[in-house]
Amino acid sequence: MKVVKFGGSSLANDKQIKKVKNIIASDKDRKIIIVSAPGKRFDGDIKVTDLLIELASQTLNGSVDTSQTYKEIVERYRDMAEALEIQEPVIDEIKKSLNDILNMDKSQPDYFIDALKASGEDNNAKLIAAYFRTCGLNASYINPGEAGLILSDEPGNAKVLAESYLNLAKLKERDEILVFPGFFGYTKEGKLVTFSRGGSDITGAIVANGVGASMYENFTDVDSIFVASPAHVHNPVGISNLTYREMRELSYAGFTVVHDEALYPAFAENIPVVVKNTNNPEAPGTMITEKKMTENKWPIAGIASHGGFASVYITKYMMNREVGFMRRVLSVFEEYECSVEHVVSGIDDIDVIFKEEQLSAKELDELLLAIQTRTAADKVEKRENLCLLMIVGESMQSSIGITARATKALSQANINLEMINQGSSENSVMFGIKENKEAEAVRAIYDEFFEAED
Ligand code: ASP
């Protein structure tokens, strides 16, 4: 049994939904389909989820006219239902469910917002199930509450509770195609709550785990995951196979096609995950597995990069001999509730790297002063606007000279390295560079490993 998830761009209009129907009908193992809300149909269009968030805030505001936003939302579904010639009164149902939510108790606005947000996927799932039936497929909508998807009581950022998996296992017994809305579930008390944004991926991985799927297919709008971001490299090569570990490292440093945290429930059960293109389902896509399935064509699996980091550089003569030095530094970070991403160290100096957004400029200056006072360091300095660039690949463990090639490529491109860090796992090497050099650096490394090798 395969669990198949379709993102918003795969379900944005009638043409996309027809492609989805063909994909499902072409493989009888595709039994459970997880759907997002309708996404953007064209550049500049608005996702239904964003319209719903707007409607929620207008409604809570009380003094704004909500009718236009409400109408736009209903029209999105109506256009699809008409073009797909759905034989059931789905639009009446959608309007009724929207009205019920709009009339619900708003004394705890977070639950009201979540209920409205989730209606994007919920109504899409109902519409798609009805369309499948119109096409003669044996399909039903299933509500996540009925399926037993129980989440923590954290509106907008809920987490799955362990009992969900046993509940979801029962879906295996259903002998029909189930259309399951992504993005939300219910608390133990029965309140609707959503995951963080983009959460339909999480629903898909949880359901795949629960039913012990043979595969979790994640359909999006690219043929595969690319070795580097197309924002920096023109026409980068695609990746045919990644390991879970490689995916984790690449997502950490900026790969956004699918997020490793979202896929974790599938990884935990060793379920292969495939990223495929709804607009080109024949393309093999990227397979993400526990162990490498195919020999690597390239020396590394991918290059990822992400800005928004800063570091605190501390140097003190004989730091290596001072018991508790590191603890004193890190305790200051803890007091400022700032989580630390990496610590790079030398004999007499360390660099503590963190996400810049966690501290205001004033807090950062206070933190520097606190470290200075508590450690009597020779120098405490901040380095802002850093980008972390990572080269990732499990095969790096057994090949020599990869870092040398990367640093040479960066030096030839005249890019200064603020720091280098190789994790003990040897699955990745991280370079700290200035944010404004990001694109150039990614291109230099891409040319070294992918263009030169081709
Ligand atoms: N529709 C939700 C969002 O836009 C969830 C999802 O599509 O995964 O965040």
PDB file of N, CA and C in Angstrom, residues 183-267:
ATOM      1  N   PHE A 183      -2.602  18.469   7.169  1.00  0.00           N
ATOM      2  CA  PHE A 183      -2.425  19.724   7.907  1.00  0.00           C
ATOM      3  C   PHE A 183      -3.080  19.798   9.283  1.00  0.00           C
ATOM      4  N   PHE A 184      -4.036  18.911   9.612  1.00  0.00           N
ATOM      5  CA  PHE A 184      -4.674  19.060  10.923  1.00  0.00           C
ATOM      6  C   PHE A 184      -5.110  17.740  11.528  1.00  0.00           C
ATOM      7  N   GLY A 185      -5.373  17.801  12.825  1.00  0.00           N
ATOM      8  CA  GLY A 185      -5.927  16.666  13.546  1.00  0.00           C
ATOM      9  C   GLY A 185      -6.706  17.219  14.725  1.00  0.00           C
ATOM     10  N   TYR A 186      -6.909  16.406  15.752  1.00  0.00           N
ATOM     11  CA  TYR A 186      -7.706  16.840  16.899  1.00  0.00           C
ATOM     12  C   TYR A 186      -6.960  16.549  18.199  1.00  0.00           C
ATOM     13  N   THR A 187      -7.198  17.403  19.198  1.00  0.00           N
ATOM     14  CA  THR A 187      -6.602  17.145  20.509  1.00  0.00           C
ATOM     15  C   THR A 187      -7.408  16.036  21.182  1.00  0.00           C
ATOM     16  N   LYS A 188      -6.902  15.563  22.327  1.00  0.00           N
ATOM     17  CA  LYS A 188      -7.630  14.529  23.080  1.00  0.00           C
ATOM     18  C   LYS A 188      -9.024  15.018  23.448  1.00  0.00           C
ATOM     19  N   GLU A 189      -9.154  16.326  23.665  1.00  0.00           N
ATOM     20  CA  GLU A 189     -10.467  16.891  24.045  1.00  0.00           C
ATOM     21  C   GLU A 189     -11.342  17.145  22.811  1.00  0.00           C
ATOM     22  N   GLY A 190     -10.822  16.823  21.654  1.00  0.00           N
ATOM     23  CA  GLY A 190     -11.628  16.959  20.440  1.00  0.00           C
ATOM     24  C   GLY A 190     -11.555  18.323  19.771  1.00  0.00           C
ATOM     25  N   LYS A 191     -10.570  19.153  20.158  1.00  0.00           N
ATOM     26  CA  LYS A 191     -10.443  20.453  19.494  1.00  0.00           C
ATOM     27  C   LYS A 191      -9.590  20.313  18.232  1.00  0.00           C
ATOM     28  N   LEU A 192     -10.015  20.988  17.174  1.00  0.00           N
ATOM     29  CA  LEU A 192      -9.232  20.903  15.939  1.00  0.00           C
ATOM     30  C   LEU A 192      -7.968  21.775  16.071  1.00  0.00           C
ATOM     31  N   VAL A 193      -6.825  21.221  15.719  1.00  0.00           N
ATOM     32  CA  VAL A 193      -5.575  21.996  15.716  1.00  0.00           C
ATOM     33  C   VAL A 193      -4.771  21.655  14.446  1.00  0.00           C
ATOM     34  N   THR A 194      -3.969  22.621  13.996  1.00  0.00           N
ATOM     35  CA  THR A 194      -3.165  22.365  12.792  1.00  0.00           C
ATOM     36  C   THR A 194      -1.689  22.200  13.162  1.00  0.00           C
ATOM     37  N   PHE A 195      -0.972  21.580  12.240  1.00  0.00           N
ATOM     38  CA  PHE A 195       0.494  21.560  12.323  1.00  0.00           C
ATOM     39  C   PHE A 195       0.992  22.947  11.923  1.00  0.00           C
ATOM     40  N   SER A 196       2.333  23.105  11.872  1.00  0.00           N
ATOM     41  CA  SER A 196       2.869  24.366  11.360  1.00  0.00           C
ATOM     42  C   SER A 196       2.579  24.432   9.848  1.00  0.00           C
ATOM     43  N   ARG A 197       2.818  25.594   9.254  1.00  0.00           N
ATOM     44  CA  ARG A 197       2.535  25.775   7.822  1.00  0.00           C
ATOM     45  C   ARG A 197       3.274  24.707   7.008  1.00  0.00           C
ATOM     46  N   GLY A 198       2.659  24.291   5.926  1.00  0.00           N
ATOM     47  CA  GLY A 198       3.250  23.234   5.097  1.00  0.00           C
ATOM     48  C   GLY A 198       3.029  21.853   5.705  1.00  0.00           C
ATOM     49  N   GLY A 199       2.144  21.785   6.698  1.00  0.00           N
ATOM     50  CA  GLY A 199       2.010  20.570   7.506  1.00  0.00           C
ATOM     51  C   GLY A 199       1.372  19.362   6.844  1.00  0.00           C
ATOM     52  N   SER A 200       0.889  19.481   5.621  1.00  0.00           N
ATOM     53  CA  SER A 200       0.308  18.285   4.988  1.00  0.00           C
ATOM     54  C   SER A 200       1.373  17.213   4.755  1.00  0.00           C
ATOM     55  N   ASP A 201       2.611  17.643   4.543  1.00  0.00           N
ATOM     56  CA  ASP A 201       3.718  16.680   4.425  1.00  0.00           C
ATOM     57  C   ASP A 201       3.811  15.826   5.695  1.00  0.00           C
ATOM     58  N   ILE A 202       3.593  16.477   6.838  1.00  0.00           N
ATOM     59  CA  ILE A 202       3.688  15.767   8.121  1.00  0.00           C
ATOM     60  C   ILE A 202       2.555  14.743   8.202  1.00  0.00           C
ATOM     61  N   THR A 203       1.338  15.163   7.855  1.00  0.00           N
ATOM     62  CA  THR A 203       0.212  14.218   7.883  1.00  0.00           C
ATOM     63  C   THR A 203       0.555  12.991   7.044  1.00  0.00           C
ATOM     64  N   GLY A 204       1.086  13.220   5.847  1.00  0.00           N
ATOM     65  CA  GLY A 204       1.389  12.110   4.941  1.00  0.00           C
ATOM     66  C   GLY A 204       2.366  11.123   5.559  1.00  0.00           C
ATOM     67  N   ALA A 205       3.420  11.658   6.189  1.00  0.00           N
ATOM     68  CA  ALA A 205       4.432  10.773   6.769  1.00  0.00           C
ATOM     69  C   ALA A 205       3.871  10.018   7.969  1.00  0.00           C
ATOM     70  N   ILE A 206       2.997  10.667   8.737  1.00  0.00           N
ATOM     71  CA  ILE A 206       2.389  10.001   9.908  1.00  0.00           C
ATOM     72  C   ILE A 206       1.472   8.864   9.436  1.00  0.00           C
ATOM     73  N   VAL A 207       0.661   9.160   8.430  1.00  0.00           N
ATOM     74  CA  VAL A 207      -0.260   8.122   7.944  1.00  0.00           C
ATOM     75  C   VAL A 207       0.541   6.963   7.329  1.00  0.00           C
ATOM     76  N   ALA A 208       1.611   7.297   6.592  1.00  0.00           N
ATOM     77  CA  ALA A 208       2.448   6.241   5.996  1.00  0.00           C
ATOM     78  C   ALA A 208       3.008   5.345   7.093  1.00  0.00           C
ATOM     79  N   ASN A 209       3.456   5.952   8.185  1.00  0.00           N
ATOM     80  CA  ASN A 209       3.975   5.183   9.317  1.00  0.00           C
ATOM     81  C   ASN A 209       2.856   4.320   9.909  1.00  0.00           C
ATOM     82  N   GLY A 210       1.705   4.935  10.167  1.00  0.00           N
ATOM     83  CA  GLY A 210       0.600   4.229  10.829  1.00  0.00           C
ATOM     84  C   GLY A 210       0.154   2.980  10.081  1.00  0.00           C
ATOM     85  N   VAL A 211       0.036   3.101   8.773  1.00  0.00           N
ATOM     86  CA  VAL A 211      -0.452   1.947   7.993  1.00  0.00           C
ATOM     87  C   VAL A 211       0.700   1.058   7.531  1.00  0.00           C
ATOM     88  N   GLY A 212       1.938   1.425   7.879  1.00  0.00           N
ATOM     89  CA  GLY A 212       3.099   0.648   7.440  1.00  0.00           C
ATOM     90  C   GLY A 212       3.178   0.598   5.917  1.00  0.00           C
ATOM     91  N   ALA A 213       3.068   1.754   5.281  1.00  0.00           N
ATOM     92  CA  ALA A 213       3.038   1.816   3.812  1.00  0.00           C
ATOM     93  C   ALA A 213       4.336   1.253   3.209  1.00  0.00           C
ATOM     94  N   SER A 214       4.227   0.712   1.995  1.00  0.00           N
ATOM     95  CA  SER A 214       5.433   0.230   1.318  1.00  0.00           C
ATOM     96  C   SER A 214       6.218   1.411   0.763  1.00  0.00           C
ATOM     97  N   MET A 215       5.538   2.553   0.609  1.00  0.00           N
ATOM     98  CA  MET A 215       6.191   3.738   0.059  1.00  0.00           C
ATOM     99  C   MET A 215       5.356   4.977   0.382  1.00  0.00           C
ATOM    100  N   TYR A 216       6.045   6.091   0.594  1.00  0.00           N
ATOM    101  CA  TYR A 216       5.341   7.370   0.767  1.00  0.00           C
ATOM    102  C   TYR A 216       5.738   8.243  -0.415  1.00  0.00           C
ATOM    103  N   GLU A 217       4.767   8.501  -1.292  1.00  0.00           N
ATOM    104  CA  GLU A 217       5.050   9.321  -2.479  1.00  0.00           C
ATOM    105  C   GLU A 217       4.600  10.751  -2.206  1.00  0.00           C
ATOM    106  N   ASN A 218       5.518  11.670  -2.393  1.00  0.00           N
ATOM    107  CA  ASN A 218       5.227  13.070  -2.132  1.00  0.00           C
ATOM    108  C   ASN A 218       5.262  13.809  -3.475  1.00  0.00           C
ATOM    109  N   PHE A 219       4.072  14.119  -3.995  1.00  0.00           N
ATOM    110  CA  PHE A 219       3.999  14.759  -5.317  1.00  0.00           C
ATOM    111  C   PHE A 219       4.035  16.273  -5.186  1.00  0.00           C
ATOM    112  N   THR A 220       4.930  16.864  -5.984  1.00  0.00           N
ATOM    113  CA  THR A 220       5.050  18.318  -5.952  1.00  0.00           C
ATOM    114  C   THR A 220       5.169  18.825  -7.389  1.00  0.00           C
ATOM    115  N   ASP A 221       5.890  19.908  -7.637  1.00  0.00           N
ATOM    116  CA  ASP A 221       5.904  20.432  -9.002  1.00  0.00           C
ATOM    117  C   ASP A 221       7.310  20.492  -9.600  1.00  0.00           C
ATOM    118  N   VAL A 222       8.203  19.658  -9.087  1.00  0.00           N
ATOM    119  CA  VAL A 222       9.531  19.540  -9.715  1.00  0.00           C
ATOM    120  C   VAL A 222       9.824  18.062  -9.978  1.00  0.00           C
ATOM    121  N   ASP A 223      10.650  17.798 -11.014  1.00  0.00           N
ATOM    122  CA  ASP A 223      10.954  16.417 -11.391  1.00  0.00           C
ATOM    123  C   ASP A 223      11.731  15.668 -10.320  1.00  0.00           C
ATOM    124  N   SER A 224      12.522  16.408  -9.558  1.00  0.00           N
ATOM    125  CA  SER A 224      13.290  15.756  -8.502  1.00  0.00           C
ATOM    126  C   SER A 224      13.847  16.842  -7.582  1.00  0.00           C
ATOM    127  N   ILE A 225      14.491  16.389  -6.527  1.00  0.00           N
ATOM    128  CA  ILE A 225      15.223  17.335  -5.689  1.00  0.00           C
ATOM    129  C   ILE A 225      16.521  17.630  -6.440  1.00  0.00           C
ATOM    130  N   PHE A 226      16.919  18.873  -6.482  1.00  0.00           N
ATOM    131  CA  PHE A 226      18.136  19.245  -7.211  1.00  0.00           C
ATOM    132  C   PHE A 226      19.349  19.255  -6.282  1.00  0.00           C
ATOM    133  N   VAL A 227      20.535  19.079  -6.861  1.00  0.00           N
ATOM    134  CA  VAL A 227      21.749  19.067  -6.031  1.00  0.00           C
ATOM    135  C   VAL A 227      22.077  20.442  -5.444  1.00  0.00           C
ATOM    136  N   ALA A 228      21.545  21.480  -6.077  1.00  0.00           N
ATOM    137  CA  ALA A 228      21.741  22.832  -5.534  1.00  0.00           C
ATOM    138  C   ALA A 228      20.500  23.642  -5.877  1.00  0.00           C
ATOM    139  N   SER A 229      20.296  24.724  -5.170  1.00  0.00           N
ATOM    140  CA  SER A 229      19.073  25.497  -5.394  1.00  0.00           C
ATOM    141  C   SER A 229      19.076  26.150  -6.776  1.00  0.00           C
ATOM    142  N   PRO A 230      17.981  26.002  -7.543  1.00  0.00           N
ATOM    143  CA  PRO A 230      17.876  26.667  -8.844  1.00  0.00           C
ATOM    144  C   PRO A 230      17.921  28.192  -8.700  1.00  0.00           C
ATOM    145  N   ALA A 231      17.735  28.680  -7.475  1.00  0.00           N
ATOM    146  CA  ALA A 231      17.844  30.136  -7.276  1.00  0.00           C
ATOM    147  C   ALA A 231      19.294  30.592  -7.455  1.00  0.00           C
ATOM    148  N   HIS A 232      20.245  29.680  -7.267  1.00  0.00           N
ATOM    149  CA  HIS A 232      21.654  30.060  -7.382  1.00  0.00           C
ATOM    150  C   HIS A 232      22.329  29.461  -8.612  1.00  0.00           C
ATOM    151  N   VAL A 233      21.844  28.288  -9.051  1.00  0.00           N
ATOM    152  CA  VAL A 233      22.509  27.599 -10.160  1.00  0.00           C
ATOM    153  C   VAL A 233      21.488  27.396 -11.277  1.00  0.00           C
ATOM    154  N   HIS A 234      21.861  27.756 -12.480  1.00  0.00           N
ATOM    155  CA  HIS A 234      20.948  27.578 -13.604  1.00  0.00           C
ATOM    156  C   HIS A 234      20.868  26.098 -13.960  1.00  0.00           C
ATOM    157  N   ASN A 235      19.638  25.563 -13.959  1.00  0.00           N
ATOM    158  CA  ASN A 235      19.445  24.179 -14.387  1.00  0.00           C
ATOM    159  C   ASN A 235      20.315  23.149 -13.649  1.00  0.00           C
ATOM    160  N   PRO A 236      20.245  23.093 -12.353  1.00  0.00           N
ATOM    161  CA  PRO A 236      21.102  22.132 -11.637  1.00  0.00           C
ATOM    162  C   PRO A 236      20.688  20.691 -11.922  1.00  0.00           C
ATOM    163  N   VAL A 237      21.605  19.748 -11.732  1.00  0.00           N
ATOM    164  CA  VAL A 237      21.243  18.349 -11.977  1.00  0.00           C
ATOM    165  C   VAL A 237      20.344  17.850 -10.839  1.00  0.00           C
ATOM    166  N   GLY A 238      19.535  16.845 -11.163  1.00  0.00           N
ATOM    167  CA  GLY A 238      18.613  16.282 -10.174  1.00  0.00           C
ATOM    168  C   GLY A 238      19.277  15.147  -9.399  1.00  0.00           C
ATOM    169  N   ILE A 239      18.701  14.808  -8.260  1.00  0.00           N
ATOM    170  CA  ILE A 239      19.252  13.726  -7.432  1.00  0.00           C
ATOM    171  C   ILE A 239      18.339  12.512  -7.573  1.00  0.00           C
ATOM    172  N   SER A 240      18.904  11.346  -7.885  1.00  0.00           N
ATOM    173  CA  SER A 240      18.022  10.184  -8.008  1.00  0.00           C
ATOM    174  C   SER A 240      17.807   9.488  -6.670  1.00  0.00           C
ATOM    175  N   ASN A 241      18.834   9.484  -5.826  1.00  0.00           N
ATOM    176  CA  ASN A 241      18.691   8.793  -4.546  1.00  0.00           C
ATOM    177  C   ASN A 241      19.455   9.526  -3.441  1.00  0.00           C
ATOM    178  N   LEU A 242      18.782   9.715  -2.336  1.00  0.00           N
ATOM    179  CA  LEU A 242      19.394  10.335  -1.156  1.00  0.00           C
ATOM    180  C   LEU A 242      19.150   9.429   0.032  1.00  0.00           C
ATOM    181  N   THR A 243      20.047   9.456   1.010  1.00  0.00           N
ATOM    182  CA  THR A 243      19.727   8.730   2.244  1.00  0.00           C
ATOM    183  C   THR A 243      19.003   9.689   3.192  1.00  0.00           C
ATOM    184  N   TYR A 244      18.335   9.128   4.200  1.00  0.00           N
ATOM    185  CA  TYR A 244      17.637   9.956   5.186  1.00  0.00           C
ATOM    186  C   TYR A 244      18.596  10.970   5.804  1.00  0.00           C
ATOM    187  N   ARG A 245      19.815  10.491   6.100  1.00  0.00           N
ATOM    188  CA  ARG A 245      20.811  11.357   6.732  1.00  0.00           C
ATOM    189  C   ARG A 245      21.188  12.538   5.838  1.00  0.00           C
ATOM    190  N   GLU A 246      21.374  12.221   4.566  1.00  0.00           N
ATOM    191  CA  GLU A 246      21.726  13.300   3.631  1.00  0.00           C
ATOM    192  C   GLU A 246      20.577  14.309   3.530  1.00  0.00           C
ATOM    193  N   MET A 247      19.376  13.778   3.497  1.00  0.00           N
ATOM    194  CA  MET A 247      18.206  14.655   3.403  1.00  0.00           C
ATOM    195  C   MET A 247      18.142  15.563   4.627  1.00  0.00           C
ATOM    196  N   ARG A 248      18.400  14.969   5.792  1.00  0.00           N
ATOM    197  CA  ARG A 248      18.370  15.742   7.040  1.00  0.00           C
ATOM    198  C   ARG A 248      19.375  16.896   6.971  1.00  0.00           C
ATOM    199  N   GLU A 249      20.581  16.596   6.505  1.00  0.00           N
ATOM    200  CA  GLU A 249      21.616  17.636   6.485  1.00  0.00           C
ATOM    201  C   GLU A 249      21.303  18.701   5.431  1.00  0.00           C
ATOM    202  N   LEU A 250      20.811  18.255   4.287  1.00  0.00           N
ATOM    203  CA  LEU A 250      20.502  19.226   3.232  1.00  0.00           C
ATOM    204  C   LEU A 250      19.324  20.121   3.640  1.00  0.00           C
ATOM    205  N   SER A 251      18.305  19.525   4.269  1.00  0.00           N
ATOM    206  CA  SER A 251      17.150  20.351   4.669  1.00  0.00           C
ATOM    207  C   SER A 251      17.573  21.330   5.741  1.00  0.00           C
ATOM    208  N   TYR A 252      18.440  20.879   6.622  1.00  0.00           N
ATOM    209  CA  TYR A 252      18.892  21.762   7.696  1.00  0.00           C
ATOM    210  C   TYR A 252      19.450  23.045   7.100  1.00  0.00           C
ATOM    211  N   ALA A 253      20.228  22.870   6.045  1.00  0.00           N
ATOM    212  CA  ALA A 253      20.925  24.045   5.508  1.00  0.00           C
ATOM    213  C   ALA A 253      20.191  24.664   4.323  1.00  0.00           C
ATOM    214  N   GLY A 254      18.902  24.416   4.198  1.00  0.00           N
ATOM    215  CA  GLY A 254      18.173  25.229   3.230  1.00  0.00           C
ATOM    216  C   GLY A 254      17.381  24.534   2.144  1.00  0.00           C
ATOM    217  N   PHE A 255      17.461  23.206   2.011  1.00  0.00           N
ATOM    218  CA  PHE A 255      16.630  22.561   0.987  1.00  0.00           C
ATOM    219  C   PHE A 255      15.185  22.601   1.460  1.00  0.00           C
ATOM    220  N   THR A 256      14.300  23.100   0.612  1.00  0.00           N
ATOM    221  CA  THR A 256      12.939  23.312   1.110  1.00  0.00           C
ATOM    222  C   THR A 256      11.885  22.477   0.386  1.00  0.00           C
ATOM    223  N   VAL A 257      12.278  21.684  -0.607  1.00  0.00           N
ATOM    224  CA  VAL A 257      11.257  20.933  -1.372  1.00  0.00           C
ATOM    225  C   VAL A 257      10.393  20.115  -0.415  1.00  0.00           C
ATOM    226  N   VAL A 258      11.054  19.312   0.387  1.00  0.00           N
ATOM    227  CA  VAL A 258      10.338  18.655   1.482  1.00  0.00           C
ATOM    228  C   VAL A 258      11.240  18.772   2.707  1.00  0.00           C
ATOM    229  N   HIS A 259      10.618  18.859   3.851  1.00  0.00           N
ATOM    230  CA  HIS A 259      11.408  19.081   5.046  1.00  0.00           C
ATOM    231  C   HIS A 259      11.636  17.780   5.792  1.00  0.00           C
ATOM    232  N   ASP A 260      12.895  17.575   6.221  1.00  0.00           N
ATOM    233  CA  ASP A 260      13.202  16.291   6.861  1.00  0.00           C
ATOM    234  C   ASP A 260      12.381  16.056   8.124  1.00  0.00           C
ATOM    235  N   GLU A 261      12.095  17.131   8.874  1.00  0.00           N
ATOM    236  CA  GLU A 261      11.315  16.948  10.101  1.00  0.00           C
ATOM    237  C   GLU A 261       9.942  16.404   9.768  1.00  0.00           C
ATOM    238  N   ALA A 262       9.414  16.902   8.657  1.00  0.00           N
ATOM    239  CA  ALA A 262       8.090  16.452   8.239  1.00  0.00           C
ATOM    240  C   ALA A 262       8.126  14.981   7.848  1.00  0.00           C
ATOM    241  N   LEU A 263       9.253  14.542   7.309  1.00  0.00           N
ATOM    242  CA  LEU A 263       9.331  13.160   6.820  1.00  0.00           C
ATOM    243  C   LEU A 263       9.701  12.180   7.926  1.00  0.00           C
ATOM    244  N   TYR A 264      10.096  12.712   9.080  1.00  0.00           N
ATOM    245  CA  TYR A 264      10.639  11.846  10.115  1.00  0.00           C
ATOM    246  C   TYR A 264       9.770  10.617  10.436  1.00  0.00           C
ATOM    247  N   PRO A 265       8.444  10.767  10.581  1.00  0.00           N
ATOM    248  CA  PRO A 265       7.636   9.568  10.895  1.00  0.00           C
ATOM    249  C   PRO A 265       7.802   8.456   9.841  1.00  0.00           C
ATOM    250  N   ALA A 266       8.018   8.817   8.609  1.00  0.00           N
ATOM    251  CA  ALA A 266       8.233   7.788   7.577  1.00  0.00           C
ATOM    252  C   ALA A 266       9.627   7.182   7.732  1.00  0.00           C
ATOM    253  N   PHE A 267      10.629   8.040   7.968  1.00  0.00           N
ATOM    254  CA  PHE A 267      11.997   7.553   8.156  1.00  0.00           C
ATOM    255  C   PHE A 267      12.053   6.576   9.331  1.00  0.00           C
TER     256      PHE A 267
END
